[in-house]
Coordinates of C-alpha atoms in Angstrom, one line a residue:
Chain A
M1 CA -56.7 -19.3 20.0
Q2 CA -53.6 -19.0 17.9
P3 CA -51.7 -22.2 17.2
D4 CA -48.6 -22.6 19.2
P5 CA -45.4 -21.6 17.6
T6 CA -43.3 -24.4 16.2
P7 CA -40.8 -25.3 18.9
E8 CA -37.7 -24.3 17.0
A9 CA -39.1 -20.9 15.9
M10 CA -36.7 -18.0 16.4
L11 CA -39.2 -15.4 15.5
S12 CA -42.8 -15.9 15.8
V13 CA -45.7 -13.6 14.9
R14 CA -49.0 -14.7 16.4
G15 CA -52.3 -13.2 15.4
L16 CA -50.9 -9.8 14.9
K17 CA -53.4 -7.0 14.4
K18 CA -52.8 -3.3 14.2
V19 CA -55.4 -0.6 14.1
Y20 CA -54.4 3.0 13.8
Q21 CA -56.7 5.4 15.6
T22 CA -57.0 8.6 13.6
D23 CA -59.4 11.6 13.7
G24 CA -61.1 10.2 10.6
G25 CA -61.8 6.9 12.3
D26 CA -60.0 3.7 12.8
I27 CA -57.7 2.3 10.1
E28 CA -57.0 -1.4 10.1
A29 CA -53.6 -1.8 8.6
V30 CA -52.9 -5.4 9.6
R31 CA -55.8 -7.7 10.3
N32 CA -54.3 -11.0 11.4
L33 CA -50.8 -12.2 10.7
T34 CA -49.3 -15.4 11.9
F35 CA -46.1 -16.9 10.7
D36 CA -42.8 -18.4 12.1
L37 CA -39.2 -18.1 11.2
R38 CA -37.0 -21.0 12.2
A39 CA -33.5 -20.1 13.5
G40 CA -31.1 -19.5 10.6
E41 CA -33.8 -19.1 8.0
L42 CA -33.8 -16.4 5.4
V43 CA -37.4 -15.4 4.7
C44 CA -38.6 -12.7 2.3
L45 CA -41.8 -10.9 2.9
V46 CA -43.5 -9.4 -0.2
G47 CA -46.8 -7.7 -0.6
P48 CA -48.4 -5.0 -2.8
S49 CA -47.6 -1.5 -1.8
G50 CA -49.7 -0.4 1.2
S51 CA -50.0 -3.9 2.5
G52 CA -48.8 -2.9 5.9
K53 CA -45.2 -4.2 5.6
T54 CA -43.8 -1.2 7.5
T55 CA -46.4 -1.5 10.2
L56 CA -45.6 -5.2 10.6
L57 CA -41.9 -4.5 10.8
K58 CA -42.4 -1.8 13.4
C59 CA -44.3 -4.2 15.5
I60 CA -41.7 -6.9 15.1
S61 CA -38.9 -4.5 16.0
G62 CA -40.7 -3.4 19.1
L63 CA -41.0 0.2 17.9
M64 CA -44.8 0.0 18.0
A65 CA -47.2 -2.1 20.1
P66 CA -49.6 -4.3 18.2
T67 CA -53.3 -3.8 18.9
E68 CA -53.8 -7.5 19.3
G69 CA -51.6 -10.6 19.1
E70 CA -47.9 -10.8 19.9
V71 CA -44.4 -11.2 18.5
L72 CA -42.1 -13.8 20.2
L73 CA -38.4 -13.6 19.8
D74 CA -36.8 -16.8 20.9
G75 CA -39.9 -17.6 22.9
K76 CA -40.0 -14.2 24.7
R77 CA -42.6 -11.6 24.0
V78 CA -41.4 -8.5 22.3
S79 CA -42.4 -5.3 24.2
G80 CA -39.7 -2.9 23.2
P81 CA -36.7 -3.0 20.9
P82 CA -35.1 -6.4 21.7
K83 CA -31.4 -6.9 22.2
K84 CA -31.1 -9.8 19.8
M85 CA -32.5 -7.9 16.9
A86 CA -31.0 -5.5 14.4
V87 CA -32.9 -3.5 11.8
V88 CA -31.6 -2.2 8.5
F89 CA -33.8 0.6 7.2
Q90 CA -34.5 1.6 3.6
E91 CA -33.4 5.2 4.2
Y92 CA -29.7 4.6 4.8
G93 CA -28.9 8.3 4.5
R94 CA -31.1 9.0 7.5
S95 CA -30.4 5.9 9.4
L96 CA -26.6 6.5 9.5
F97 CA -25.5 9.4 11.6
P98 CA -23.8 12.0 9.4
W99 CA -21.9 13.4 12.4
M100 CA -20.0 10.1 12.9
R101 CA -17.4 8.5 10.8
V102 CA -18.2 5.1 9.3
R103 CA -16.3 3.3 12.1
D104 CA -18.0 5.2 14.9
N105 CA -21.4 4.5 13.3
V106 CA -20.8 0.8 13.3
E107 CA -19.3 0.9 16.8
L108 CA -21.9 3.0 18.6
P109 CA -24.5 0.3 19.4
L110 CA -21.6 -1.8 20.9
K111 CA -20.2 1.1 22.9
N112 CA -23.7 1.8 24.2
Q113 CA -24.0 -1.8 25.3
G114 CA -20.7 -1.5 27.2
V115 CA -18.8 -4.1 25.1
P116 CA -15.1 -3.8 26.0
K117 CA -12.9 -1.8 23.6
A118 CA -10.8 -4.7 22.3
E119 CA -13.8 -6.9 21.5
R120 CA -15.6 -3.9 20.0
D121 CA -12.6 -3.3 17.6
K122 CA -12.6 -6.9 16.6
L123 CA -16.3 -7.0 15.9
V124 CA -16.2 -3.7 13.9
D125 CA -13.2 -4.8 11.9
E126 CA -14.9 -8.1 11.1
A127 CA -18.2 -6.5 10.1
L128 CA -16.5 -3.9 7.9
E129 CA -14.4 -6.6 6.3
A130 CA -17.6 -8.7 5.7
V131 CA -19.3 -6.0 3.7
G132 CA -16.1 -5.1 1.8
L133 CA -15.6 -1.7 3.5
A134 CA -12.4 -2.2 5.5
H135 CA -10.8 0.6 3.6
V136 CA -13.0 3.5 4.5
P137 CA -13.4 3.5 8.3
R138 CA -12.4 7.2 8.6
S139 CA -14.8 8.4 6.0
Y140 CA -18.1 10.0 6.8
P141 CA -21.2 8.2 5.5
W142 CA -22.1 11.1 3.2
Q143 CA -18.8 10.8 1.4
L144 CA -19.8 7.3 0.2
S145 CA -22.1 6.2 -2.6
G146 CA -25.6 5.0 -1.7
G147 CA -24.7 1.4 -2.1
M148 CA -21.7 1.8 0.2
Q149 CA -23.8 3.6 2.8
Q150 CA -26.2 0.8 2.9
R151 CA -23.2 -1.6 3.4
V152 CA -22.2 0.5 6.4
A153 CA -25.7 0.1 7.8
I154 CA -25.4 -3.7 7.2
A155 CA -22.0 -3.7 8.9
R156 CA -23.5 -2.0 11.9
A157 CA -26.2 -4.6 12.1
I158 CA -23.7 -7.5 11.8
A159 CA -21.4 -6.0 14.4
Y160 CA -24.3 -5.9 16.8
Q161 CA -24.4 -9.7 16.6
P162 CA -28.2 -10.1 16.3
E163 CA -29.9 -13.4 16.2
V164 CA -32.6 -11.8 14.0
L165 CA -31.9 -9.3 11.2
L166 CA -34.8 -7.3 9.9
M167 CA -34.4 -5.6 6.6
D168 CA -37.0 -3.0 5.5
E169 CA -36.8 -2.7 1.8
P170 CA -33.1 -2.0 2.2
F171 CA -32.2 -1.9 -1.5
A172 CA -35.3 0.0 -2.8
A173 CA -33.2 3.2 -3.1
V174 CA -30.1 1.9 -4.9
D175 CA -29.4 1.4 -8.5
A176 CA -29.9 -2.0 -10.2
Q177 CA -26.3 -3.1 -10.4
T178 CA -25.5 -2.1 -6.8
R179 CA -28.6 -3.9 -5.8
A180 CA -27.5 -7.2 -7.4
D181 CA -24.2 -6.9 -5.5
L182 CA -26.0 -6.2 -2.2
E183 CA -28.4 -9.1 -2.7
D184 CA -25.4 -11.5 -3.0
L185 CA -23.8 -9.8 0.0
I186 CA -26.9 -10.6 2.1
R187 CA -26.8 -14.3 1.0
T188 CA -23.1 -14.4 1.9
I189 CA -23.6 -12.8 5.3
W190 CA -26.5 -15.0 6.1
K191 CA -24.5 -18.1 5.4
K192 CA -21.4 -16.8 7.2
F193 CA -23.0 -15.5 10.4
G194 CA -25.9 -18.0 10.5
V195 CA -28.3 -15.2 11.4
T196 CA -32.1 -15.4 10.9
V197 CA -33.1 -12.9 8.3
L198 CA -36.5 -11.4 7.6
F199 CA -36.2 -9.4 4.4
V200 CA -39.1 -7.1 3.5
T201 CA -39.3 -6.1 -0.2
H202 CA -41.8 -5.1 -2.8
D203 CA -39.6 -6.6 -5.5
I204 CA -40.8 -10.0 -6.6
D205 CA -37.6 -11.1 -8.3
E206 CA -35.6 -10.1 -5.3
S207 CA -37.8 -12.0 -2.9
V208 CA -37.5 -15.2 -5.0
Y209 CA -33.7 -14.8 -5.6
L210 CA -32.9 -14.1 -2.0
G211 CA -35.3 -16.2 0.1
E212 CA -35.4 -19.7 1.2
R213 CA -39.1 -19.0 1.8
V214 CA -41.3 -16.2 0.6
I215 CA -44.3 -15.0 2.6
I216 CA -46.8 -13.1 0.4
L217 CA -49.0 -10.6 2.1
S218 CA -52.5 -9.7 1.0
S219 CA -53.5 -6.1 0.5
S220 CA -54.6 -4.1 3.5
P221 CA -56.1 -5.1 6.0
T222 CA -53.3 -7.6 5.8
V223 CA -53.3 -11.4 6.2
V224 CA -50.8 -14.0 4.9
Q225 CA -51.8 -14.6 1.3
E226 CA -49.4 -17.5 0.8
D227 CA -46.3 -18.9 2.4
I228 CA -44.1 -20.7 -0.2
V229 CA -40.8 -22.5 0.0
I230 CA -38.2 -21.5 -2.6
D231 CA -36.6 -24.7 -3.6
L232 CA -33.7 -23.2 -5.5
P233 CA -30.1 -24.3 -4.9
V234 CA -28.4 -22.8 -1.9
D235 CA -25.6 -21.3 -3.9
R236 CA -27.3 -18.6 -6.0
D237 CA -25.9 -16.7 -8.9
Q238 CA -27.3 -13.6 -10.4
L239 CA -27.1 -15.0 -13.9
E240 CA -27.5 -18.8 -13.5
T241 CA -30.1 -18.8 -10.8
R242 CA -32.2 -16.2 -12.5
S243 CA -32.2 -18.2 -15.8
L244 CA -33.3 -21.5 -14.1
P245 CA -36.8 -22.6 -15.3
R246 CA -37.7 -23.1 -11.6
F247 CA -36.8 -19.5 -10.8
T248 CA -39.1 -18.3 -13.6
E249 CA -41.9 -20.6 -12.3
L250 CA -41.6 -19.3 -8.8
R251 CA -41.4 -15.7 -9.9
H252 CA -44.4 -16.3 -12.1
H253 CA -46.3 -17.7 -9.2
V254 CA -45.5 -15.0 -6.7
Y255 CA -46.3 -12.4 -9.3
E256 CA -49.7 -13.9 -9.9
Q257 CA -50.4 -14.0 -6.2
I258 CA -49.5 -10.4 -5.8
Q259 CA -51.8 -9.5 -8.7
L260 CA -54.5 -11.4 -7.0
A261 CA -53.8 -9.6 -3.7
K262 CA -54.0 -6.3 -5.4
K263 CA -57.4 -7.2 -6.8
G264 CA -58.5 -7.8 -3.3
H265 CA -58.5 -11.6 -3.5
R266 CA -58.0 -13.1 -0.1
P267 CA -57.0 -16.7 0.9
A268 CA -59.9 -19.0 1.6
A269 CA -59.2 -19.3 5.3
A270 CA -58.0 -15.8 6.0
G271 CA -56.1 -15.8 9.2
S272 CA -55.2 -19.4 9.6
P273 CA -51.5 -20.0 9.0
A274 CA -51.0 -21.0 5.4
D275 CA -48.6 -23.9 5.0
S276 CA -49.0 -24.6 1.4
T277 CA -45.8 -25.0 -0.5
A278 CA -44.7 -23.9 -3.9
G279 CA -44.8 -27.5 -5.0
S280 CA -48.6 -27.8 -4.7
A281 CA -49.2 -24.2 -5.7
A282 CA -47.0 -23.6 -8.6
G283 CA -46.4 -27.1 -9.9
Chain B
M1 CA -10.9 2.3 -25.3
S2 CA -11.9 5.8 -24.6
S3 CA -8.3 7.0 -24.3
N4 CA -7.7 6.0 -27.9
T5 CA -10.7 7.9 -29.2
L6 CA -9.7 10.9 -27.1
A7 CA -6.2 11.0 -28.4
S8 CA -7.2 10.8 -32.0
G9 CA -10.1 13.2 -31.5
G10 CA -8.3 16.4 -32.4
P11 CA -7.2 19.2 -30.1
V12 CA -8.2 18.8 -26.4
P13 CA -10.1 21.8 -25.2
S14 CA -8.2 23.8 -22.6
V15 CA -11.1 24.3 -20.3
G16 CA -9.7 23.2 -17.1
R17 CA -6.3 24.8 -17.6
D18 CA -5.2 27.4 -15.2
R19 CA -3.3 30.0 -17.2
R20 CA -2.8 32.5 -14.5
P21 CA -2.0 30.5 -11.4
G22 CA -1.3 33.5 -9.1
R23 CA -4.4 35.5 -9.9
K24 CA -7.3 33.4 -8.8
L25 CA -8.4 33.9 -5.3
P26 CA -8.5 37.6 -4.3
A27 CA -11.2 39.1 -6.6
K28 CA -13.8 38.9 -3.8
Q29 CA -11.4 40.1 -1.1
L30 CA -10.1 43.0 -3.3
L31 CA -13.7 44.2 -3.9
G32 CA -14.3 44.1 -0.1
L33 CA -11.1 46.0 0.5
A34 CA -12.0 48.6 -2.1
G35 CA -15.3 49.1 -0.3
I36 CA -13.6 49.9 3.0
V37 CA -11.1 52.2 1.3
G38 CA -14.0 54.0 -0.5
F39 CA -15.9 54.3 2.8
L40 CA -12.9 55.8 4.6
A41 CA -12.1 58.2 1.8
T42 CA -15.7 59.4 1.8
W43 CA -15.5 59.8 5.5
E44 CA -12.2 61.7 5.2
L45 CA -13.6 64.0 2.5
I46 CA -16.9 65.0 4.1
P47 CA -15.5 67.0 7.1
R48 CA -12.5 68.2 5.0
L49 CA -14.8 69.7 2.4
G50 CA -16.8 71.2 5.2
L51 CA -20.0 69.3 4.4
I52 CA -20.3 68.4 8.1
D53 CA -18.5 70.4 10.8
E54 CA -15.3 68.8 12.0
R55 CA -16.4 69.2 15.6
F56 CA -19.2 66.7 15.0
L57 CA -17.5 64.4 12.5
P58 CA -13.7 64.4 12.6
P59 CA -11.9 63.1 9.5
A60 CA -11.2 59.3 9.4
S61 CA -7.5 59.8 9.6
E62 CA -7.9 61.7 12.9
V63 CA -10.2 59.0 14.4
I64 CA -7.8 56.3 13.3
L65 CA -4.9 58.1 14.9
A66 CA -6.9 58.5 18.1
L67 CA -7.7 54.7 18.0
G68 CA -4.0 54.1 17.5
R69 CA -3.2 56.1 20.6
D70 CA -5.9 54.2 22.5
F71 CA -4.2 51.0 21.6
G72 CA -1.2 52.2 23.6
L73 CA -3.1 53.0 26.7
T74 CA -3.7 50.5 29.6
A75 CA -6.9 52.2 30.5
F76 CA -8.3 51.4 27.1
W77 CA -7.4 47.8 27.3
L78 CA -8.9 47.6 30.8
S79 CA -12.2 49.0 29.4
V80 CA -12.1 46.5 26.6
G81 CA -11.4 43.8 29.2
E82 CA -14.4 44.9 31.3
T83 CA -16.7 44.9 28.3
M84 CA -15.5 41.5 27.2
V85 CA -15.8 39.9 30.6
A86 CA -19.4 41.1 30.8
W87 CA -20.1 39.9 27.3
F88 CA -18.5 36.5 27.9
L89 CA -20.1 35.8 31.2
G90 CA -23.5 37.0 30.0
L91 CA -23.2 34.9 26.9
I92 CA -22.1 31.8 28.8
I93 CA -24.9 32.1 31.3
A94 CA -27.4 32.6 28.6
V95 CA -26.2 29.7 26.5
A96 CA -26.1 27.3 29.5
L97 CA -29.6 28.2 30.6
A98 CA -31.0 28.1 27.1
V99 CA -29.4 24.7 26.3
L100 CA -30.6 23.2 29.5
L101 CA -34.2 24.5 29.2
G102 CA -34.3 24.0 25.5
F103 CA -33.5 20.3 25.8
I104 CA -36.0 19.8 28.6
I105 CA -38.8 21.7 27.0
G106 CA -38.0 20.4 23.5
S107 CA -38.0 16.7 24.5
S108 CA -41.6 16.9 25.8
D109 CA -44.6 17.8 23.6
F110 CA -46.5 18.8 26.7
L111 CA -43.9 21.3 27.9
R112 CA -43.4 22.6 24.4
R113 CA -47.1 23.5 24.1
A114 CA -47.4 24.7 27.7
T115 CA -44.5 27.1 27.3
N116 CA -45.0 28.3 23.7
S117 CA -47.2 31.3 24.4
T118 CA -45.1 32.4 27.4
V119 CA -41.9 32.2 25.3
E120 CA -43.6 34.2 22.5
F121 CA -44.6 36.8 25.0
L122 CA -41.3 37.2 26.8
R123 CA -39.1 37.0 23.8
P124 CA -40.0 40.3 22.1
I125 CA -39.5 42.4 25.3
P126 CA -36.5 44.5 24.4
S127 CA -33.7 43.9 26.9
V128 CA -33.2 47.7 27.3
A129 CA -36.7 48.0 28.7
L130 CA -35.3 46.1 31.7
I131 CA -32.6 48.7 32.4
P132 CA -34.5 50.4 35.2
L133 CA -35.3 47.0 36.8
A134 CA -31.6 46.0 36.5
V135 CA -30.5 49.2 38.2
L136 CA -33.1 48.8 40.9
L137 CA -31.9 45.2 41.6
F138 CA -28.1 45.5 41.2
G139 CA -27.1 49.2 40.9
V140 CA -24.2 50.4 38.8
K141 CA -22.4 47.0 38.8
I142 CA -21.5 44.3 36.4
E143 CA -24.6 42.3 37.5
S144 CA -26.8 44.9 35.9
S145 CA -25.0 44.4 32.5
L146 CA -25.1 40.6 33.0
M147 CA -28.8 40.6 33.6
L148 CA -29.5 42.6 30.4
I149 CA -27.0 40.6 28.3
T150 CA -28.3 37.3 29.5
Y151 CA -31.9 38.2 28.9
A152 CA -31.3 39.3 25.3
A153 CA -28.9 36.4 24.4
F154 CA -31.0 33.7 26.1
W155 CA -34.0 33.9 23.7
Q156 CA -31.8 33.8 20.6
V157 CA -30.3 30.5 21.8
L158 CA -33.4 29.0 23.3
I159 CA -35.5 29.4 20.1
Q160 CA -32.8 27.8 18.0
V161 CA -32.3 24.9 20.5
L162 CA -36.1 24.3 20.4
Y163 CA -36.1 24.1 16.6
G164 CA -33.0 21.9 16.7
V165 CA -34.4 19.4 19.1
A166 CA -37.6 19.2 17.1
D167 CA -35.7 18.5 13.9
V168 CA -34.5 15.0 15.0
D169 CA -35.0 12.6 12.2
M170 CA -37.5 9.8 12.8
V171 CA -35.4 7.2 11.1
A172 CA -32.3 8.2 13.0
N173 CA -34.2 8.1 16.2
N174 CA -35.8 4.7 15.4
T175 CA -32.4 3.3 14.4
A176 CA -31.0 4.4 17.8
K177 CA -34.0 2.8 19.6
T178 CA -33.7 -0.5 17.8
Y179 CA -30.0 -0.6 18.7
G180 CA -31.0 -0.3 22.4
L181 CA -30.0 3.3 23.0
G182 CA -31.9 4.6 26.0
R183 CA -33.3 8.1 26.5
M184 CA -30.0 9.7 27.7
A185 CA -27.9 7.9 25.1
R186 CA -30.3 9.2 22.3
I187 CA -30.0 12.7 23.6
R188 CA -26.3 12.4 23.6
Y189 CA -25.8 10.6 20.3
V190 CA -28.8 11.7 18.2
V191 CA -30.6 14.8 19.6
F192 CA -27.5 16.8 20.6
P193 CA -25.7 16.4 17.2
T194 CA -28.9 17.2 15.4
A195 CA -29.5 20.4 17.4
L196 CA -25.8 21.4 17.3
P197 CA -26.0 23.4 14.0
Y198 CA -29.1 25.2 15.3
L199 CA -27.3 25.8 18.6
M200 CA -24.2 27.3 16.8
T201 CA -26.4 29.6 14.8
G202 CA -28.1 30.7 18.0
V203 CA -24.8 31.3 19.8
R204 CA -23.5 33.3 16.9
L205 CA -26.6 35.5 16.9
A206 CA -26.5 35.7 20.6
A207 CA -22.8 36.7 20.7
T208 CA -23.6 39.8 18.6
V209 CA -26.7 40.7 20.6
A210 CA -24.7 40.3 23.8
L211 CA -22.1 42.8 22.6
V212 CA -24.8 45.3 21.7
L213 CA -26.3 44.9 25.2
A214 CA -22.9 45.0 26.9
I215 CA -22.1 48.4 25.3
T216 CA -25.7 49.7 25.9
A217 CA -25.7 48.8 29.6
E218 CA -22.3 50.5 30.1
L219 CA -23.5 53.5 28.1
V220 CA -26.8 54.0 29.9
I221 CA -26.2 52.6 33.3
G222 CA -22.6 53.6 33.5
S223 CA -21.2 50.2 34.6
P224 CA -17.5 50.1 33.7
G225 CA -16.4 49.3 30.2
L226 CA -16.1 50.7 26.6
G227 CA -19.7 52.0 26.7
R228 CA -19.0 54.2 29.7
E229 CA -15.8 55.4 28.1
I230 CA -17.8 56.5 25.0
A231 CA -20.2 58.4 27.2
L232 CA -17.3 60.0 29.1
A233 CA -15.5 61.0 25.9
Q234 CA -18.6 62.6 24.6
S235 CA -19.3 64.6 27.7
G236 CA -15.6 65.6 27.9
G237 CA -15.7 66.9 24.3
A238 CA -13.1 64.4 23.1
I239 CA -15.0 63.8 19.8
S240 CA -12.2 62.0 18.0
G241 CA -11.7 59.8 21.0
M242 CA -15.4 59.0 21.1
Y243 CA -15.4 58.0 17.4
A244 CA -12.3 55.9 18.0
L245 CA -14.1 54.0 20.8
V246 CA -17.1 53.5 18.6
L247 CA -14.8 52.1 15.9
A248 CA -13.2 49.8 18.5
T249 CA -16.6 48.3 19.4
G250 CA -17.2 47.7 15.7
L251 CA -13.9 45.9 15.4
I252 CA -14.7 43.8 18.4
G253 CA -18.0 42.9 16.7
V254 CA -16.2 41.8 13.6
L255 CA -13.7 39.7 15.6
I256 CA -16.5 38.0 17.5
N257 CA -18.4 37.1 14.4
A258 CA -15.2 35.7 12.7
L259 CA -14.4 33.7 15.8
M260 CA -17.9 32.2 15.9
R261 CA -17.8 31.3 12.2
L262 CA -14.5 29.5 12.8
I263 CA -15.9 27.6 15.8
E264 CA -19.0 26.7 13.7
K265 CA -16.8 25.5 10.9
K266 CA -14.7 23.3 13.2
T267 CA -17.6 21.7 15.1
L268 CA -19.9 21.2 12.1
S269 CA -17.4 19.8 9.6
W270 CA -19.9 17.0 8.9
H271 CA -22.9 19.2 8.3
S272 CA -24.2 19.9 4.8
S273 CA -23.8 23.7 5.3
V274 CA -20.1 23.3 6.0
R275 CA -18.8 20.1 4.4
S276 CA -17.1 20.1 1.1
E277 CA -18.4 18.3 -2.0
V278 CA -19.0 14.6 -1.9
I279 CA -15.7 12.8 -2.8
V280 CA -16.1 9.2 -3.8

């Protein structure tokens, strides 16, 4: 029924549907989602609040089983938390373990996997270096600022060497300046480690600035509203990129789509994979 | 920029300046000490003024002297040792059982609900009500004391462990799951550290309760220890000696509490109840 995933797809969501059974009746959070991420792509997922982003992410990360449809990681069906995937949560304060020092937090998943000590040390050092936190390995997470804590969480994800990195509104709880730094950090890490990133956000500017592609979700019950390619230069700069006319156009377009989604507008062929590009939609 | 404006901005207020460096800390301790001195003075005066007969309440000085004499006696230290052994063994057994059962019950919704009413029924039974049963089972031996101590201390710890295990953060747990930590690894790295502050509170409460029960058991059943010595001193008419022993049990209680606080502070340095202010 669902079209086959593109052969080079790293992460593939096929006809995903999630219905919550509650005492007050069934609630359809996600109706029908289908999209692919190619290996090494950085894709942002935006949608109005309550559009089932968290539900979708839980299904992709294997924390929750979908009601229908499936998630494929590198061609294999996801039925539990997959080994090749790391998740960065929005609530860094709760996601990092306060009883462990920064270094131990980053090291724990590797230790649990049985990675030998020498290699572990190398990976942890590399990851802390990459997020600019090589100087605080002995601190506890709660001794650091919010932005630094989220960097620790990102370091933990990198050290785990995932093929897919899921980020669930990771910067929603940090201040604007820190946020800009962290956005650039994600771009840098994505380029350096060649990891496939699915970045969920409710921030339209952020999605356009970060992504190579932006998937816009409709309001709940969720389908893909639009899937657009962000044809901005690969090297992005907070000032220059954001002042490009093309950036404004794309931002404008995504904003409009989100407004439409909020009003309950749904794409004509709800459920079929949207492959329109920004060129045809925004131009 | 700001340093210039500051320098030219007139006199700097001397708020943070410590003018009397030596006289900062002791205010609280001094007050506590004054309380103890006042208490002892009152105690000293009441029998001296004849408000209460000296036969029933010897003056503080006499009791303290008797306690000082006790400190020199091997028999006294043997009794202390016996009481402490019963206290320690009872506490250890209680904590071990409570932690084991607490983690098993706490990690299953089904077991939690199935055991809840039973726990709530058994918990309020006063341990002393079990004295006849203990004597029936074990006679006048340390096992009787152990049974009472363990029973009383067990619930203190179990309840706390159950709360602690239930307090595991969803995000922390999901994080552990996404990083491939299995059930046992999550218990070790997530559930146990979460429950640890609760466990420590439970153990501290249990340690005090265990001491109460240790003394009670010795006093009522007559198993060897400080409690029995108190009963013997009373029946032998050594009133100052009896008070001295009571004082000794109080001191042990204070020491136990201080020790538990210290352990708590060491093991929970990361916890918000212990850790110092955020630095960075």
